[in-house]
Coordinates of C-alpha atoms in Angstrom, one line a residue:
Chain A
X1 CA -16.3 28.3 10.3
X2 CA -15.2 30.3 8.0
X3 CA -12.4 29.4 5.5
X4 CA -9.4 31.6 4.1
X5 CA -7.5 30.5 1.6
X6 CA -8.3 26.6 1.7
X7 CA -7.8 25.0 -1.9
X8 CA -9.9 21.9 -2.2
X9 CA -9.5 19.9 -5.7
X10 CA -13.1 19.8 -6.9
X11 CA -12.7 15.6 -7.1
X12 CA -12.7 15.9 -3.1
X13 CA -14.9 15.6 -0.6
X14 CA -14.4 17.6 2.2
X15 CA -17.5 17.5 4.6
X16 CA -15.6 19.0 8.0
X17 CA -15.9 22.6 8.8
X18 CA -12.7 22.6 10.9
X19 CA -10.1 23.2 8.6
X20 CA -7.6 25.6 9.3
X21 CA -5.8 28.4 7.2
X22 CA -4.0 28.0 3.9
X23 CA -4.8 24.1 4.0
X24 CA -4.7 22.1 0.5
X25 CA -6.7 19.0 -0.4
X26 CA -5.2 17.2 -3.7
X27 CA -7.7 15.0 -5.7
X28 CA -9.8 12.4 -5.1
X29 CA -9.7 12.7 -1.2
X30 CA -12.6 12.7 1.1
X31 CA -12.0 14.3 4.6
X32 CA -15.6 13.1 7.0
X33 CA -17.4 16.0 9.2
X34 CA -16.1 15.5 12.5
X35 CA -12.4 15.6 11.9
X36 CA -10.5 18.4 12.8
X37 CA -7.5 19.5 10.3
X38 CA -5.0 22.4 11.4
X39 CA -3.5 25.3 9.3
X40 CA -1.2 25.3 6.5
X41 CA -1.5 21.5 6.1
X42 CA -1.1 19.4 2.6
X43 CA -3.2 16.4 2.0
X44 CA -2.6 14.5 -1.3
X45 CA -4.6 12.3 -3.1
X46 CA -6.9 9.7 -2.6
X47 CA -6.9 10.3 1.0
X48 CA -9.1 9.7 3.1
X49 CA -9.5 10.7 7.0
X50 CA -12.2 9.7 9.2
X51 CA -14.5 11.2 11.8
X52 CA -12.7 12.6 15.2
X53 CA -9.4 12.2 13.7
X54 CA -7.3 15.3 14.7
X55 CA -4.4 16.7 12.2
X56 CA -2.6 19.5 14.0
X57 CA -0.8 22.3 11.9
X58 CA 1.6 22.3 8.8
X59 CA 1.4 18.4 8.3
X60 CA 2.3 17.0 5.2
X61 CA -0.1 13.8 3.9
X62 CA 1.2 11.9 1.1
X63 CA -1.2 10.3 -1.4
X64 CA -3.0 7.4 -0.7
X65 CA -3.3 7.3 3.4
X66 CA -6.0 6.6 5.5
X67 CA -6.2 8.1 8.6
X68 CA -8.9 6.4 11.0
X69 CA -10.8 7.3 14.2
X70 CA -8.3 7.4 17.0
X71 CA -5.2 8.6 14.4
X72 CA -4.2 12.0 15.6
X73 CA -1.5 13.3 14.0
X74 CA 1.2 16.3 16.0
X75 CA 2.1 19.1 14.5
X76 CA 4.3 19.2 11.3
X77 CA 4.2 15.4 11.1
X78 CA 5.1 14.0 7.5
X79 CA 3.4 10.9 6.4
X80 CA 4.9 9.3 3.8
X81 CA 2.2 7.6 1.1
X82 CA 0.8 4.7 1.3
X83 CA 1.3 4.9 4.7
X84 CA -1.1 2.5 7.1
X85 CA -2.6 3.0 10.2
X86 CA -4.6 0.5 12.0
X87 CA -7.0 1.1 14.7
X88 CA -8.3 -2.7 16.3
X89 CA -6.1 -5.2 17.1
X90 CA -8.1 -7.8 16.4
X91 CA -10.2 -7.0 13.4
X92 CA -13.1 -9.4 12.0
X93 CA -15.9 -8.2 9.9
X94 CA -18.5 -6.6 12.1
X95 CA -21.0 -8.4 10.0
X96 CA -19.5 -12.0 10.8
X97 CA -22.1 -12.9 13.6
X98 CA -19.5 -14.7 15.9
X99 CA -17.6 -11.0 15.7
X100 CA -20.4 -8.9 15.6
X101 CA -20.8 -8.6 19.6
X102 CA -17.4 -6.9 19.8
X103 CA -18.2 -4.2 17.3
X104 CA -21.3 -2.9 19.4
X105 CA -19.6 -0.8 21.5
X106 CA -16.6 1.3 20.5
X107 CA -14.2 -0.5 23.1
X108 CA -12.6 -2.5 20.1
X109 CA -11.0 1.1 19.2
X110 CA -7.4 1.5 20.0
X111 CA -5.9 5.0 19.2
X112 CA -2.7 6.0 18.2
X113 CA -0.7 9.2 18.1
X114 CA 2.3 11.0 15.6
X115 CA 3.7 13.2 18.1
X116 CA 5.0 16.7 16.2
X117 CA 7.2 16.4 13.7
X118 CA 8.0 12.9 12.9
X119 CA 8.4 11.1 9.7
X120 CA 6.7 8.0 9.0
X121 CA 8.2 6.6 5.8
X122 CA 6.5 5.5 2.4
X123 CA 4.3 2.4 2.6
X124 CA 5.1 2.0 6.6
X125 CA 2.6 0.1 8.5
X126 CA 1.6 1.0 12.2
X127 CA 0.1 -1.2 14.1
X128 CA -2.6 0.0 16.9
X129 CA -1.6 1.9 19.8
X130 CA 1.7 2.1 18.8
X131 CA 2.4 5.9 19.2
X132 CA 5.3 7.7 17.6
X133 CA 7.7 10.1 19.3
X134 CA 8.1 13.6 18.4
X135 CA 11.4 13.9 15.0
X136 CA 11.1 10.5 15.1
X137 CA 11.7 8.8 11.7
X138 CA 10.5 5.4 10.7
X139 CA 11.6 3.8 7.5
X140 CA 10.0 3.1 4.1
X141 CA 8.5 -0.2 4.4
X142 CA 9.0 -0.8 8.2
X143 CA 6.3 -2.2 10.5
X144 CA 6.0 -1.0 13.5
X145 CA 4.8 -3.2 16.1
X146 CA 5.8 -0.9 19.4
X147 CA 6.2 2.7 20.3
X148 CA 8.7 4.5 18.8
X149 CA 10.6 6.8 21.3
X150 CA 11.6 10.5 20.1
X151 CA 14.3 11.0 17.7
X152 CA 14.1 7.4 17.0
X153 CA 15.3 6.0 13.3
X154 CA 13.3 3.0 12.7
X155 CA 13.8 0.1 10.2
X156 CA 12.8 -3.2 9.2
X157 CA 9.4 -5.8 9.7
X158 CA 9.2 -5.2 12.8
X159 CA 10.7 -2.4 12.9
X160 CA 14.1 -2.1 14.9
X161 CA 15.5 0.9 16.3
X162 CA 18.7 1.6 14.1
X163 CA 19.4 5.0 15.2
X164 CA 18.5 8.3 16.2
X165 CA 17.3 11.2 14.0
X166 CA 17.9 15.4 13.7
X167 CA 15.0 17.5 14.1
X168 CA 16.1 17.6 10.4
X169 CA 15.6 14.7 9.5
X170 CA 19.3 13.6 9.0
X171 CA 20.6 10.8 11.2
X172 CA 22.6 11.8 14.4
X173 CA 26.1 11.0 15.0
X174 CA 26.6 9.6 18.1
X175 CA 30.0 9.7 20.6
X176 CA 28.6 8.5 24.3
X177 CA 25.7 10.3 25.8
X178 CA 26.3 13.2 23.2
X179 CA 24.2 13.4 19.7
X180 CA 25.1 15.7 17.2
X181 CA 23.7 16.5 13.7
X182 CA 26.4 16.9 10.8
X183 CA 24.2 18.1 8.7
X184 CA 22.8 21.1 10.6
X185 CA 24.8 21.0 14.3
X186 CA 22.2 20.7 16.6
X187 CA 23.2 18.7 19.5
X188 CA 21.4 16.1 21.7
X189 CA 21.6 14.2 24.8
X190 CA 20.8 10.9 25.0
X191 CA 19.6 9.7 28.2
X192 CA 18.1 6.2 28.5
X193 CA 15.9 5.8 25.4
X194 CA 15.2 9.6 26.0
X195 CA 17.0 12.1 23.5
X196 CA 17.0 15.9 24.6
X197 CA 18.1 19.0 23.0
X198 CA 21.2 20.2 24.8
Chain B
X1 CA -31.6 -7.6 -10.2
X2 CA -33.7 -5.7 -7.8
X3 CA -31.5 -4.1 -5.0
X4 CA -32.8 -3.9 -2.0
X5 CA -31.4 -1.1 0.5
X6 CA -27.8 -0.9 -1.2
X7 CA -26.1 2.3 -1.2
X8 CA -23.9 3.2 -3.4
X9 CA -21.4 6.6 -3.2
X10 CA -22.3 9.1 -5.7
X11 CA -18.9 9.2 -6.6
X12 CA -18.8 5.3 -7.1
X13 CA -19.2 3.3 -9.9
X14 CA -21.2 0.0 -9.5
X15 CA -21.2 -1.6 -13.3
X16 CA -22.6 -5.1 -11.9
X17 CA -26.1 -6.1 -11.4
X18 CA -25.1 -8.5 -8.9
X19 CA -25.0 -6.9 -5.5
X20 CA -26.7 -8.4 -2.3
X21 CA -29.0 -6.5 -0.2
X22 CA -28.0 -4.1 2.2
X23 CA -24.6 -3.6 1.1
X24 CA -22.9 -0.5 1.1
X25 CA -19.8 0.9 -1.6
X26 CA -18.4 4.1 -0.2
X27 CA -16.3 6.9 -2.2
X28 CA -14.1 6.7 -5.4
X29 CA -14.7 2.7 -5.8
X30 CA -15.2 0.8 -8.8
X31 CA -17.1 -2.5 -9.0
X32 CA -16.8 -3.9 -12.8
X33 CA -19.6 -5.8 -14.4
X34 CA -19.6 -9.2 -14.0
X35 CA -18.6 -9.0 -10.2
X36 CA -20.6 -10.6 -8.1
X37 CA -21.0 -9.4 -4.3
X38 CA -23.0 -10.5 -1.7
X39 CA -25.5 -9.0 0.7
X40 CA -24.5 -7.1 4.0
X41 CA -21.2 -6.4 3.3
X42 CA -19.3 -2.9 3.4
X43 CA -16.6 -2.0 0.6
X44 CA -14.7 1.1 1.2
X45 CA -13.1 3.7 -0.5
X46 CA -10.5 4.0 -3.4
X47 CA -11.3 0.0 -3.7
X48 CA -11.7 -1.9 -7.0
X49 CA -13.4 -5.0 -7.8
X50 CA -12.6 -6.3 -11.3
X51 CA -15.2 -8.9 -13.0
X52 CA -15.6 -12.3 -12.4
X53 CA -14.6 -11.6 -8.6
X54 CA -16.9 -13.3 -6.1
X55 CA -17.1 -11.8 -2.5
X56 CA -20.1 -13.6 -0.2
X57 CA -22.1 -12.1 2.4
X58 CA -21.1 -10.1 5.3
X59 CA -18.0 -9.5 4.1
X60 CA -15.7 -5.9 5.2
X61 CA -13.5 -4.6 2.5
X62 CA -11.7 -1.4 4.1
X63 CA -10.1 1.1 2.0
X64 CA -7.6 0.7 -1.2
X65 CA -8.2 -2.8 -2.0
X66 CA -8.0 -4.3 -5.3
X67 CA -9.7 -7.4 -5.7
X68 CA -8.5 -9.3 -9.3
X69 CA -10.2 -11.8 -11.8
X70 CA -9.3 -15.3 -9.6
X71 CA -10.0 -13.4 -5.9
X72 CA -12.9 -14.8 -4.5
X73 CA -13.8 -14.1 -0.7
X74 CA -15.4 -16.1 1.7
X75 CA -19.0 -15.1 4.0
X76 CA -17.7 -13.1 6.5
X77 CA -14.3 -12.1 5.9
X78 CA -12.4 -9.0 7.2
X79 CA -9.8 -7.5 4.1
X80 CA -7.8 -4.9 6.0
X81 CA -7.0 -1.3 4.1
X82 CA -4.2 -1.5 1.8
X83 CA -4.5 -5.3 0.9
X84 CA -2.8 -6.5 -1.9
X85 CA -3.9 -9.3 -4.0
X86 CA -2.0 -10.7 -7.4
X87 CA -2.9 -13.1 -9.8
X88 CA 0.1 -13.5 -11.9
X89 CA 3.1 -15.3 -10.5
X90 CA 5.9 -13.9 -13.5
X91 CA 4.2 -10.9 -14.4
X92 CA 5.4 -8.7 -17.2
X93 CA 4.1 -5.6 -19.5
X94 CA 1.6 -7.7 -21.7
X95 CA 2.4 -4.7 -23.5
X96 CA 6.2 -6.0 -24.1
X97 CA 6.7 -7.8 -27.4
X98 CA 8.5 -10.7 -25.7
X99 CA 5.8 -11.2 -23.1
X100 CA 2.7 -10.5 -25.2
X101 CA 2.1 -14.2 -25.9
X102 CA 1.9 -15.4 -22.8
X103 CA -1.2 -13.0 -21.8
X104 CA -3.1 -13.7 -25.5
X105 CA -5.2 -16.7 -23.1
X106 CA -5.6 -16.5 -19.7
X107 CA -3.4 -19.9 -18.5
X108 CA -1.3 -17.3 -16.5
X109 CA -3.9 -16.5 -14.1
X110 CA -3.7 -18.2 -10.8
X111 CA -6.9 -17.9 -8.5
X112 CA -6.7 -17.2 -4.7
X113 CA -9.5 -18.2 -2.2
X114 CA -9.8 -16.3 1.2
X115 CA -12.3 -18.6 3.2
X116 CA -15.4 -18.1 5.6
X117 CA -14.1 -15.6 8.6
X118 CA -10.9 -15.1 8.0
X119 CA -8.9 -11.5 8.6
X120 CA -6.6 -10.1 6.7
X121 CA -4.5 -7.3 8.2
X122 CA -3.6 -4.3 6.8
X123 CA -1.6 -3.9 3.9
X124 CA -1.0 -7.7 3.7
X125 CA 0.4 -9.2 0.4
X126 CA -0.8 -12.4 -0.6
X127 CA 1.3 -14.0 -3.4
X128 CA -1.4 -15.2 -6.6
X129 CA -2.7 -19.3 -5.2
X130 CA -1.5 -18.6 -1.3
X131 CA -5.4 -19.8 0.1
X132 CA -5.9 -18.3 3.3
X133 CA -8.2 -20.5 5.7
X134 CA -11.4 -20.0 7.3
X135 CA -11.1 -17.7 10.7
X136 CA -7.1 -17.6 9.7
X137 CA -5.4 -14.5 10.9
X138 CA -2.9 -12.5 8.4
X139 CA -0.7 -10.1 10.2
X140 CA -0.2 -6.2 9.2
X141 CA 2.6 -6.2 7.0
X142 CA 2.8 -9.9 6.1
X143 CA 3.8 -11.4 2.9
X144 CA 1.6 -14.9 2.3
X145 CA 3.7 -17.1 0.4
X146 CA 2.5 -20.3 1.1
X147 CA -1.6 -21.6 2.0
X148 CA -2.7 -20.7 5.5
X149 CA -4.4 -23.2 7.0
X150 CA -7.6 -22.3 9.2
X151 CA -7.4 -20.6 12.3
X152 CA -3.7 -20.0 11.5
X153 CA -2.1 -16.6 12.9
X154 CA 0.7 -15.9 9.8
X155 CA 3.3 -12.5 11.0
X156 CA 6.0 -11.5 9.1
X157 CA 7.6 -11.5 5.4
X158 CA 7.6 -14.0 4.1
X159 CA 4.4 -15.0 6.8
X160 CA 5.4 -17.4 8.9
X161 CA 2.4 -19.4 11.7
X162 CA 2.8 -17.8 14.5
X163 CA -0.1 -19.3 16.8
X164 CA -4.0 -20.1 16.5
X165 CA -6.5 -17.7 16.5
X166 CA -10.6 -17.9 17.6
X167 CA -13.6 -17.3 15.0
X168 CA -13.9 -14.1 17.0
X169 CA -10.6 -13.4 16.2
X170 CA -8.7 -13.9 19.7
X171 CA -5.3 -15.6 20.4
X172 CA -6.2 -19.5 20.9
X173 CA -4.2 -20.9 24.2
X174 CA -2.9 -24.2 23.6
X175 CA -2.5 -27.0 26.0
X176 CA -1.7 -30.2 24.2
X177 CA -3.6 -30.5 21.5
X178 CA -6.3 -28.6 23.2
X179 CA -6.9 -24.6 22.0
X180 CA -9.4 -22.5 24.1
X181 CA -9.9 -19.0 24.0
X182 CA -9.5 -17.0 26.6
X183 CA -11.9 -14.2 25.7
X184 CA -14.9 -16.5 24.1
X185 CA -14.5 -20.0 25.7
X186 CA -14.9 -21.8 22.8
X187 CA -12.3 -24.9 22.8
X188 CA -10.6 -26.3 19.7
X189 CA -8.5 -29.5 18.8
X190 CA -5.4 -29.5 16.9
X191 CA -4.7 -32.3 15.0
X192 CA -1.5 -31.9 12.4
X193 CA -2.5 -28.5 11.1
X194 CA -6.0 -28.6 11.0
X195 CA -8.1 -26.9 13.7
X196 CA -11.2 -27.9 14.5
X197 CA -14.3 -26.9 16.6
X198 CA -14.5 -29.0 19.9
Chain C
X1 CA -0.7 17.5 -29.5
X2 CA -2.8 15.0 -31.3
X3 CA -3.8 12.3 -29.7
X4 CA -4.8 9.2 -31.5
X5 CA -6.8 6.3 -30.2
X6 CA -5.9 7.5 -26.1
X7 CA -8.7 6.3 -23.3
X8 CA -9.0 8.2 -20.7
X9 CA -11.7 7.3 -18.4
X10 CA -14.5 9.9 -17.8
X11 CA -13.4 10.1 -14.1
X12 CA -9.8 10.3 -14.8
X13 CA -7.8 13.6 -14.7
X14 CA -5.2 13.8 -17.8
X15 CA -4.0 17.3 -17.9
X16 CA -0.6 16.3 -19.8
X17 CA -0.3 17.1 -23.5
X18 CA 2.1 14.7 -23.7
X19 CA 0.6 10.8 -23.8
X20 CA 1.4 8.7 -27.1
X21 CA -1.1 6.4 -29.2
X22 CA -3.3 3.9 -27.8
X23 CA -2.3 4.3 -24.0
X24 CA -5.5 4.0 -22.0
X25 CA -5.9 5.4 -18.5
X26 CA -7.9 3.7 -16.2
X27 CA -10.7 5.5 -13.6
X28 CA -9.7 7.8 -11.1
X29 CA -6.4 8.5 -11.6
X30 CA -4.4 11.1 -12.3
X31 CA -1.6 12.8 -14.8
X32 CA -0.1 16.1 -14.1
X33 CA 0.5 18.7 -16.6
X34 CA 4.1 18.4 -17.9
X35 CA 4.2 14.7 -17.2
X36 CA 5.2 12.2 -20.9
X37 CA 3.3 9.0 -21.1
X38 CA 4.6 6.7 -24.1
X39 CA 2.3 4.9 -26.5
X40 CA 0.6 1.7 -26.0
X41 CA 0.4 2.1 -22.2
X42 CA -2.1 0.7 -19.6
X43 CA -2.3 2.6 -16.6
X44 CA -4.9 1.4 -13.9
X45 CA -7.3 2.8 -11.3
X46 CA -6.0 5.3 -8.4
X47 CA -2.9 6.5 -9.7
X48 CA -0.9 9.8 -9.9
X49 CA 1.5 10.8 -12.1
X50 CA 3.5 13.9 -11.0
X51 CA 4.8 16.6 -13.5
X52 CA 8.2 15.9 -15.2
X53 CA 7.6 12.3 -14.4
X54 CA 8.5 10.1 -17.8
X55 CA 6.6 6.8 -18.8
X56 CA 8.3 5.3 -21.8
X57 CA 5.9 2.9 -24.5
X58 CA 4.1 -0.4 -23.4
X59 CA 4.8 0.0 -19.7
X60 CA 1.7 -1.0 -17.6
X61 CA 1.1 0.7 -14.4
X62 CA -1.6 -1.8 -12.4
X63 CA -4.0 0.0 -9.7
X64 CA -2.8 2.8 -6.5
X65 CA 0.9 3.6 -8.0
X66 CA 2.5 7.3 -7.5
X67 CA 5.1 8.0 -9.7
X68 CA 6.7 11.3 -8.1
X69 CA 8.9 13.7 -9.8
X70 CA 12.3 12.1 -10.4
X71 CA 11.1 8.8 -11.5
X72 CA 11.6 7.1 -15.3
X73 CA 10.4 4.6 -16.2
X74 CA 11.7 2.3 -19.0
X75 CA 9.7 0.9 -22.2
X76 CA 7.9 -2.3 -21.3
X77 CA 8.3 -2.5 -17.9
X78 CA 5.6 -3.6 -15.3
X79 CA 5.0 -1.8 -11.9
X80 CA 2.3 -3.7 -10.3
X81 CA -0.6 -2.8 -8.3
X82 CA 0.1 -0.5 -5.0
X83 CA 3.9 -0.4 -5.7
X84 CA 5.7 3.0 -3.9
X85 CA 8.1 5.3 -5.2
X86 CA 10.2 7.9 -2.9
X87 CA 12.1 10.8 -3.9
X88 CA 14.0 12.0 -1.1
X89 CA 16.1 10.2 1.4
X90 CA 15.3 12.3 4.9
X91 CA 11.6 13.4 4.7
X92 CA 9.9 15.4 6.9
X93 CA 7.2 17.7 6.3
X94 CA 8.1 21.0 3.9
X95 CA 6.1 23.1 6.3
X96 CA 7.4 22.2 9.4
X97 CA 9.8 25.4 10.2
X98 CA 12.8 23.2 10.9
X99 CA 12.6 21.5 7.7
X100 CA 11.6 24.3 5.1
X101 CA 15.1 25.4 4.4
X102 CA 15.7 22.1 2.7
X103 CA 12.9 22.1 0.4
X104 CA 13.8 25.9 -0.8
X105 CA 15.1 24.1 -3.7
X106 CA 14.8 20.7 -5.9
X107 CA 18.0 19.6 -3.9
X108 CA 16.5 17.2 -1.8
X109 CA 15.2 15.3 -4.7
X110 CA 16.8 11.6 -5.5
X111 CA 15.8 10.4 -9.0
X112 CA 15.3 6.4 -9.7
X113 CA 14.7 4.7 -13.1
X114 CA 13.0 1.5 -14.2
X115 CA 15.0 0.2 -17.1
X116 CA 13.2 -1.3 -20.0
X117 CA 11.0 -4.6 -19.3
X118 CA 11.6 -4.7 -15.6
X119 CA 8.8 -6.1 -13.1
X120 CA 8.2 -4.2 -9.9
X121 CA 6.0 -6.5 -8.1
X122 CA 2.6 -5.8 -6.0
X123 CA 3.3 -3.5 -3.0
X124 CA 7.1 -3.4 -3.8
X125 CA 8.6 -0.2 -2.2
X126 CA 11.7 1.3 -3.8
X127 CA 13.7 4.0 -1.7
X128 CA 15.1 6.9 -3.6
X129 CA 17.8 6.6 -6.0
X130 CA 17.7 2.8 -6.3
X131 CA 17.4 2.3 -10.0
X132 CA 16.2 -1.3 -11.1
X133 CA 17.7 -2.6 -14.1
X134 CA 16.9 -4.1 -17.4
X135 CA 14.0 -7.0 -17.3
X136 CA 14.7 -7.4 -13.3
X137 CA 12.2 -8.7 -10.8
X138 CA 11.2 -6.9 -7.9
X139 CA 9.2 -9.7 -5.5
X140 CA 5.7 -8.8 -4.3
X141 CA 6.6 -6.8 -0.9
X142 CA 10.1 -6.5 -1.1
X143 CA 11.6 -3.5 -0.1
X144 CA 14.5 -2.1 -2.5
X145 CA 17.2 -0.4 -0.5
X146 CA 20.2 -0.8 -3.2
X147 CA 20.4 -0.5 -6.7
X148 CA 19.1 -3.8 -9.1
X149 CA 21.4 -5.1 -11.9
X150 CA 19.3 -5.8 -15.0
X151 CA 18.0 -10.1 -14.8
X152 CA 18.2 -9.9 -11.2
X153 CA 15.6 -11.8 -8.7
X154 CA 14.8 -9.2 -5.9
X155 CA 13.1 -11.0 -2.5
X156 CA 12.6 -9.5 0.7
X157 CA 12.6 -6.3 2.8
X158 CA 15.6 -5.4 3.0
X159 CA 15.3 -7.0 -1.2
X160 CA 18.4 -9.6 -1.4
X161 CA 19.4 -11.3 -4.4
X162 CA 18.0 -14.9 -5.2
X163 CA 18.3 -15.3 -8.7
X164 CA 18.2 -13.9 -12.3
X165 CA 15.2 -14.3 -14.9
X166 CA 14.9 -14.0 -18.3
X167 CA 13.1 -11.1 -20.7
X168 CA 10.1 -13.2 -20.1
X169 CA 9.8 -13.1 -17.0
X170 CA 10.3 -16.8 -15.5
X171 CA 13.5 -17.9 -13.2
X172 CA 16.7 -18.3 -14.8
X173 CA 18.6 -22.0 -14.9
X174 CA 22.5 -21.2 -13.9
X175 CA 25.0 -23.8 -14.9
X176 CA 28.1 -22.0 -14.5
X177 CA 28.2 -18.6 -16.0
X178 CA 25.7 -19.9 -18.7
X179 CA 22.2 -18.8 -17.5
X180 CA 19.5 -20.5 -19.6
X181 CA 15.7 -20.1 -19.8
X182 CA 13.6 -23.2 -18.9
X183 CA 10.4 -21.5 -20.4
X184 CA 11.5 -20.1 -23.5
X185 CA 15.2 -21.7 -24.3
X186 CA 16.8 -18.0 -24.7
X187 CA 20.7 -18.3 -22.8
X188 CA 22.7 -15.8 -21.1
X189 CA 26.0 -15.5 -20.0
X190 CA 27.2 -14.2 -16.1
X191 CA 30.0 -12.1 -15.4
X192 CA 30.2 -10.7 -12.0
X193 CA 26.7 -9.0 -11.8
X194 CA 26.1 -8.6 -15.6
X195 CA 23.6 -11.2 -17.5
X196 CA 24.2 -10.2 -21.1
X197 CA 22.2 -12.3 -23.7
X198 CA 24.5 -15.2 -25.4

């Protein structure tokens, strides 16, 4: 495939032939063949993203994330660094022999999606299978131990919801079923745990 | 040494001469001299393994880990990406004048043991002298501030026992004093806070 | 600039001019261009250090920190191994058309400071703007959401008050407003939030 205008810091590995237009790889990162990264995206340092792993366009990576098979990532997503994903939810060492039965066949793998344009906050922790909803925002630090719906603002270990968040990125202010931004006036209806642009 | 059917990353550096046979260090890690690791296990990337560390056979290390002087890992163990060890309970600069004398020998190093089995989950912290036990389970997120006694599942900051887990790393069902697994069949008996094969 | 007695690992990336006397710089890490690093340093394996960024002398940075734009960090101080630094309070990814407004300019971005001597412990995540003060302790894992005052004992996500220590580092004895040191006999003096040395 051919590549325009795809900076990759000579420190990084990047084995994958799919990656899109105007993409940047920082230092020190290693992207596996197989993966497939979109246009316009920004990976930071000492990354490192794993075989089948999707990344859709104009994502931001921090430094220091690892994104494993089974992570796919929506477009325009920001990941925070340090950020954590997990992809088993029981892990053992595949060499411990009363494990290694269970790491024969890829059923162990439990995937997990970033739907388009959420923010998953500095050094947050995401446990398997928990996906994340489209301008959602989860917190610096939180764990998150359930899917997060749309719009949500999560906090805490485990992570509570605590709020709901702007396509912007700014929290919402809320009066009834109506959501509104200060910051840049969208409005929102929330229905259930479902927020909609009104 | 003579290593048989290690691989190392070409853009690793592997300073000991004590490696087992058939392990594998992946990209951007750094194993110091005077480290000693065993055979079959699998470090990953961005990890760091300073010397005198210890890490036995058939042992996973994922991504980012930093394993100190006083770290030693038991046969078997799972160390989730983004672990974080310490071995320094009032750390300082030893750089600052009024905290250069306590780091001139090394009485303020405190060693940590993970045992035979045991999993720890992504970006875990375990505080410097917090043992974890054999086959113990350490959450995602969780802070270890106190020893974890085998088969223990620890969850939250600071980690608190949350239930027993199997050596193939299953929720135990208890009944009594009685623990079986659901997934394996293997039975257990509880007795205090020790867990032991049936 | 000369540079006098500086290590910089032969995998390391120091593209800064600015990096004082005997500071070493540890493998695979990296300093930007227009970034100032003090004398005397230690900074460990896997780090980044973003332009503008300043590192006073004696500070030791341990393995996997990012220090972003907008951080300071005081003389002495100790930020320990995978700690995280933010920079802006409602991230979401620069290229994501809704967002790219926002990051037009260097609004966005929140500055923090480290004052002299303080400890930010392993895996410690401080959210933007939350400047730690003078010989405080940030706990392994704790998660800083408010500002420190200088002495104080930080524990916990969100990071609560527990205590106050002394310049070298062990907990403070309170009998009154008189703080002493059980360690190292120095005495200190409360008032409201201040510890001011007697």
């Amino acid at each position: 495939m051919a590549r325009c205008n795809v900076y990759i810091h000579p420190t990084s590995l990047v084995e994958t032939e799919h990656i899109g237009d105007n993409t940047r790889v920082w230092a020190y990162s290693h992207i596996m063949a197989g993966a497939t990264i979109g246009a316009n995206c920004n990976i930071g340092e000492h990354c490192f993203i794993e075989s089948h792993v999707t990344v859709e366009d104009n994502v931001t990576i921090k430094n220091g994330c690892c994104l494993w098979e089974g992570i796919t990532i929506g477009a325009g997503a920001f990941i925070g660094p340090g950020v954590i994903f997990t992809n088993d939810l029981y892990p053992r060492s595949p060499r411990l022999p009363e494990a290694a039965d269970r790491y024969r066949t890829k059923e162990w793998l439990v995937p997990t999606h970033v739907a388009e344009g959420a923010t998953l906050g500095a050094g947050a922790i995401i446990v398997a299978g928990c996906n994340i909803g489209a301008f959602a925002t989860v917190a610096a630090g939180a764990v998150v131990t359930r899917s997060v719906p749309a719009h949500a603002l999560m906090i805490g270990a485990p992570a509570r919801r605590r709020g709901w968040v702007c396509v912007c990125g700014r929290p919402l202010t809320r009066a009834g079923a109506e959501l509104s931004c200060p910051h840049c006036q969208r409005m929102f209806v929330l229905s259930g745990d479902t927020v909609v642009a009104r």
